[in-house]
Short mmCIF file of C-alpha atoms in Angstrom, two decimals:
data_model
loop_
_atom_site.label_atom_id
_atom_site.label_comp_id
_atom_site.label_asym_id
_atom_site.label_seq_id
_atom_site.Cartn_x
_atom_site.Cartn_y
_atom_site.Cartn_z
CA MET D 6 107.25 90.82 101.11
CA GLU D 7 106.60 94.00 99.16
CA GLY D 8 104.24 94.28 96.19
CA LEU D 9 101.16 93.10 98.11
CA LYS D 10 98.37 95.50 98.99
CA VAL D 11 94.76 95.47 100.18
CA SER D 12 92.27 97.73 98.39
CA GLU D 13 88.59 98.43 98.91
CA ALA D 14 86.36 98.97 95.91
CA ASN D 15 82.70 99.59 95.08
CA MET D 16 81.91 97.46 92.04
CA VAL D 17 79.01 96.60 89.76
CA VAL D 18 78.83 92.98 88.61
CA TYR D 19 76.58 92.22 85.62
CA VAL D 20 74.58 89.02 85.98
CA HIS D 21 72.65 87.06 83.35
CA PRO D 22 68.89 86.92 84.04
CA SER D 23 69.04 83.11 84.15
CA LYS D 24 71.06 83.48 87.37
CA SER D 25 68.54 85.79 89.06
CA LYS D 26 67.63 83.15 91.66
CA LYS D 27 71.28 82.56 92.59
CA VAL D 28 72.69 86.07 92.51
CA SER D 29 75.31 85.52 95.22
CA GLN D 30 76.75 82.49 93.45
CA ALA D 31 76.78 84.36 90.14
CA VAL D 32 78.63 87.32 91.68
CA LEU D 33 81.23 85.04 93.27
CA ARG D 34 81.68 83.24 89.96
CA GLU D 35 82.35 86.53 88.17
CA LEU D 36 84.86 87.60 90.81
CA GLY D 37 86.50 84.18 90.71
CA ALA D 38 87.09 84.60 86.98
CA MET D 39 89.25 87.64 87.81
CA LEU D 40 91.64 85.74 90.08
CA LEU D 41 95.34 85.51 89.13
CA LYS D 42 94.91 87.98 86.29
CA PHE D 43 96.29 91.52 86.03
CA ASP D 44 93.54 94.13 86.15
CA GLU D 45 94.35 97.63 84.93
CA LYS D 46 91.57 99.17 87.03
CA PHE D 47 93.07 97.79 90.23
CA GLU D 48 96.67 98.04 88.97
CA GLY D 49 97.52 94.59 90.19
CA VAL D 50 96.91 90.84 90.06
CA LEU D 51 93.88 89.78 92.11
CA LEU D 52 94.90 87.10 94.65
CA ALA D 53 91.89 87.01 96.97
CA TYR D 54 88.70 88.90 97.69
CA GLU D 55 85.94 89.42 100.23
CA ALA D 56 82.70 90.81 98.83
CA LYS D 57 79.30 91.91 100.12
CA ILE D 58 76.21 92.91 98.16
CA ILE D 59 75.26 96.40 99.35
CA ASP D 60 72.26 97.15 97.12
CA ARG D 61 69.48 94.62 96.55
CA ASN D 62 67.84 96.82 93.88
CA ALA D 63 69.64 95.77 90.69
CA LYS D 64 69.63 97.94 87.60
CA ILE D 65 68.40 96.14 84.48
CA LEU D 66 70.29 96.87 81.24
CA SER D 67 68.34 97.05 77.98
CA GLY D 68 69.18 94.64 75.19
CA VAL D 69 68.41 91.21 73.78
CA HIS D 70 69.61 89.66 77.06
CA PRO D 71 68.69 92.16 79.80
CA TYR D 72 71.62 91.70 82.21
CA PHE D 73 71.21 93.36 85.58
CA GLY D 74 73.93 95.10 87.56
CA VAL D 75 74.56 94.14 91.19
CA THR D 76 76.39 96.67 93.37
CA ILE D 77 78.93 95.15 95.75
CA LYS D 78 81.62 96.35 98.12
CA ALA D 79 84.80 94.30 97.96
CA LYS D 80 88.11 94.05 99.79
CA LEU D 81 90.80 92.90 97.38
CA LEU D 82 94.26 91.44 97.96
CA LEU D 83 96.43 92.52 95.02
CA PHE D 84 99.94 91.72 93.85
CA SER D 85 101.55 94.66 92.11
CA PRO D 86 105.36 94.47 92.05
CA LYS D 87 107.15 97.67 91.04
CA PRO D 88 110.83 98.28 90.23
CA ASN D 89 113.09 98.29 93.32
CA MET D 90 110.57 96.38 95.44
CA LEU D 91 111.69 93.23 97.28
CA VAL D 92 109.72 90.08 96.49
CA GLU D 93 110.14 86.45 97.50
CA GLY D 94 109.86 83.17 95.64
CA LYS D 95 111.02 79.58 95.33
CA VAL D 96 113.88 78.59 93.02
CA VAL D 97 112.62 75.99 90.53
CA LYS D 98 115.53 75.92 88.08
CA LEU D 99 119.16 77.01 88.34
CA ARG D 100 121.90 77.25 85.75
CA GLN D 101 125.20 79.10 85.61
CA GLU D 102 123.62 81.81 83.45
CA SER D 103 120.31 82.22 85.29
CA ILE D 104 118.06 81.48 88.27
CA HIS D 105 114.36 80.76 87.67
CA ILE D 106 111.80 81.40 90.41
CA ILE D 107 108.08 80.97 91.02
CA VAL D 108 106.45 83.76 93.07
CA LEU D 109 103.27 83.15 95.09
CA GLY D 110 102.70 79.96 93.13
CA PHE D 111 101.69 81.66 89.86
CA ALA D 112 104.14 84.36 88.66
CA SER D 113 107.44 83.40 87.05
CA ALA D 114 110.70 85.28 87.54
CA VAL D 115 114.22 85.09 86.20
CA ILE D 116 117.53 86.48 87.43
CA THR D 117 120.32 86.42 84.85
CA ASP D 118 124.02 86.13 85.68
CA GLU D 119 124.58 89.82 84.81
CA VAL D 120 122.54 90.83 87.88
CA ILE D 121 123.84 88.20 90.32
CA ARG D 122 126.42 89.92 92.50
CA ASP D 123 130.05 88.78 92.29
CA GLU D 124 129.86 87.44 95.83
CA PHE D 125 128.05 84.36 94.47
CA LYS D 126 130.01 81.68 92.61
CA HIS D 127 128.35 78.95 90.56
CA ARG D 128 129.26 75.43 91.67
CA THR D 129 128.16 71.87 91.00
CA LYS D 130 128.16 69.50 93.97
CA HIS D 131 127.09 65.86 93.63
CA GLY D 132 125.43 66.73 90.33
CA GLU D 133 123.44 69.62 91.85
CA GLU D 134 124.01 73.17 90.61
CA MET D 135 124.05 76.02 93.10
CA PHE D 136 125.32 79.52 93.83
CA VAL D 137 127.51 79.78 96.92
CA SER D 138 128.63 82.99 98.60
CA ARG D 139 132.39 83.53 98.61
CA ALA D 140 132.09 85.54 101.83
CA HIS D 141 129.64 83.25 103.70
CA LYS D 142 129.93 79.57 102.76
CA HIS D 143 126.57 78.75 104.37
CA HIS D 144 124.77 81.26 102.14
CA VAL D 145 123.68 78.88 99.36
CA ILE D 146 121.07 79.21 96.62
CA LYS D 147 119.85 76.04 94.89
CA VAL D 148 116.63 74.48 93.58
CA GLY D 149 114.06 74.60 96.38
CA THR D 150 115.61 77.63 98.13
CA MET D 151 113.25 80.48 99.06
CA ILE D 152 114.97 83.70 98.01
CA ARG D 153 114.38 87.43 98.34
CA PHE D 154 115.26 89.50 95.27
CA LEU D 155 114.85 92.97 93.80
CA VAL D 156 112.30 93.65 91.06
CA LYS D 157 113.71 95.19 87.88
CA SER D 158 110.54 94.99 85.77
CA PHE D 159 107.16 93.22 85.65
CA ASP D 160 105.43 92.06 82.47
CA GLU D 161 101.74 92.43 83.30
CA GLU D 162 100.55 90.43 80.30
CA ILE D 163 102.45 87.20 80.98
CA LEU D 164 102.96 87.83 84.73
CA HIS D 165 106.74 87.60 84.49
CA ILE D 166 109.28 89.36 86.72
CA SER D 167 112.85 90.28 85.86
CA GLY D 168 114.83 90.32 89.08
CA SER D 169 118.22 91.11 90.55
CA LEU D 170 120.49 89.79 93.30
CA VAL D 171 122.86 92.77 93.21
CA PRO D 172 121.83 94.34 96.58
CA SER D 173 123.48 92.82 99.65
CA HIS D 174 120.10 92.34 101.39
CA THR D 175 118.96 89.83 98.74
CA GLY D 176 119.55 86.08 98.59
CA SER D 177 118.43 83.05 100.60
CA ILE D 178 115.67 84.10 103.01
CA HIS D 179 116.72 81.48 105.56
CA TRP D 180 120.30 82.78 105.62
CA LEU D 181 119.30 86.46 105.59
CA GLU D 182 116.81 86.12 108.44
CA LYS D 183 119.11 83.93 110.54
CA ASN D 184 121.98 86.38 110.24
CA LEU D 185 119.68 89.34 110.79
CA VAL D 186 118.56 87.83 114.10
CA GLU D 187 122.12 86.99 115.11
CA GLY D 188 123.23 90.47 114.14
CA SER D 189 120.41 92.00 116.18
CA VAL D 190 121.34 89.95 119.25
CA THR D 191 124.99 90.92 118.89
CA ASN D 192 124.13 94.60 118.52
CA SER D 193 121.79 94.37 121.52
CA ASN D 194 124.53 92.87 123.67
CA LYS D 195 126.96 95.55 122.56
CA ARG D 196 124.42 98.26 123.39
CA LYS D 197 123.85 96.82 126.87
CA MET D 198 127.59 96.80 127.49
CA ARG D 199 127.85 100.43 126.43
CA GLU D 200 124.84 101.36 128.59
CA ASN D 201 126.47 99.71 131.59
CA GLU D 202 129.51 101.85 130.95
CA GLY D 203 127.26 104.91 130.99
CA ASP D 204 128.39 106.34 127.67
CA VAL D 205 125.23 106.03 125.58
CA SER D 206 121.63 107.22 125.78
CA VAL D 207 118.75 104.74 125.65
CA ALA D 208 116.35 104.82 122.68
CA PRO D 209 112.63 105.63 123.28
CA ASP D 210 110.57 102.74 124.58
CA ALA D 211 108.89 100.64 121.86
CA ASN D 212 105.46 101.16 123.40
CA THR D 213 105.93 104.91 123.10
CA LEU D 214 106.73 104.52 119.41
CA ILE D 215 103.63 102.40 118.91
CA SER D 216 101.34 104.79 120.77
CA ASN D 217 102.49 107.59 118.52
CA ASN D 218 101.25 105.64 115.49
CA ASP D 219 97.79 104.50 116.53
CA ASP D 220 96.38 105.33 113.07
CA CYS D 221 98.78 102.95 111.33
CA PHE D 222 97.21 99.77 109.95
CA CYS D 223 99.76 97.09 109.13
CA ILE D 224 99.36 93.86 107.21
CA ARG D 225 102.17 91.34 107.20
CA VAL D 226 102.14 88.76 104.44
CA MET D 227 104.44 85.74 104.74
CA MET D 228 105.12 82.87 102.38
CA ILE D 229 104.60 79.53 104.08
CA GLN D 230 106.39 76.63 102.40
CA THR D 231 105.39 73.02 103.03
CA ASN D 232 106.46 69.84 101.31
CA SER D 233 103.62 70.01 98.82
CA LYS D 234 102.52 73.61 98.47
CA GLN D 235 103.03 77.29 99.25
CA GLU D 236 100.47 79.36 101.11
CA ILE D 237 99.98 83.04 101.93
CA LEU D 238 99.50 83.80 105.61
CA ILE D 239 98.03 87.24 106.31
CA VAL D 240 98.51 88.59 109.80
CA PHE D 241 96.71 91.80 110.79
CA LEU D 242 98.79 93.76 113.26
#
């Protein structure tokens, strides 16, 4: 999913003198208060952090309550969706005129019927509303479906996304990924047949492509859905 990034920052956290014997706890409490809020300095919503105090000599500020500043180095996981990015979420409400989604368990999103592509037709089956693809009957969007959609805008104050299902590579994640895999297998088989006929050249080996990009650091973030909750799984590649 796009819109997620990891940033490193050198920060100063101001601690009340009454917390001087438990500085680490006070610093973590201050950072915890920043979670799931948009921060203009970081240009994103803080989802997680890893912090380390790098200077034990705190600077005391003058005043009635002489707070002292603690210098830390932090690694921050931020959510910062921009227009035309692809994000993923779970459908929590569906009507003929709109689809409502929750993203990463905290941000709301809505897709109105004006930006749902004509391929999808609204239907009601056994009292349950859904959007069904005219071209692929198994491509269904209903309450509980995890979908991938395009970001149109993001309201940083209320953490609300306006989305779109106009692009063909948006819709049910399960259907998109299943058909992507099937399409890849089909294309692979076709390529092997052409190679056997001796009329195509073989692409560079994958290991060669990887070795040419040793400086690339990749982070893959996946939404894990269980019966009771959603989790973020971060895989360092």
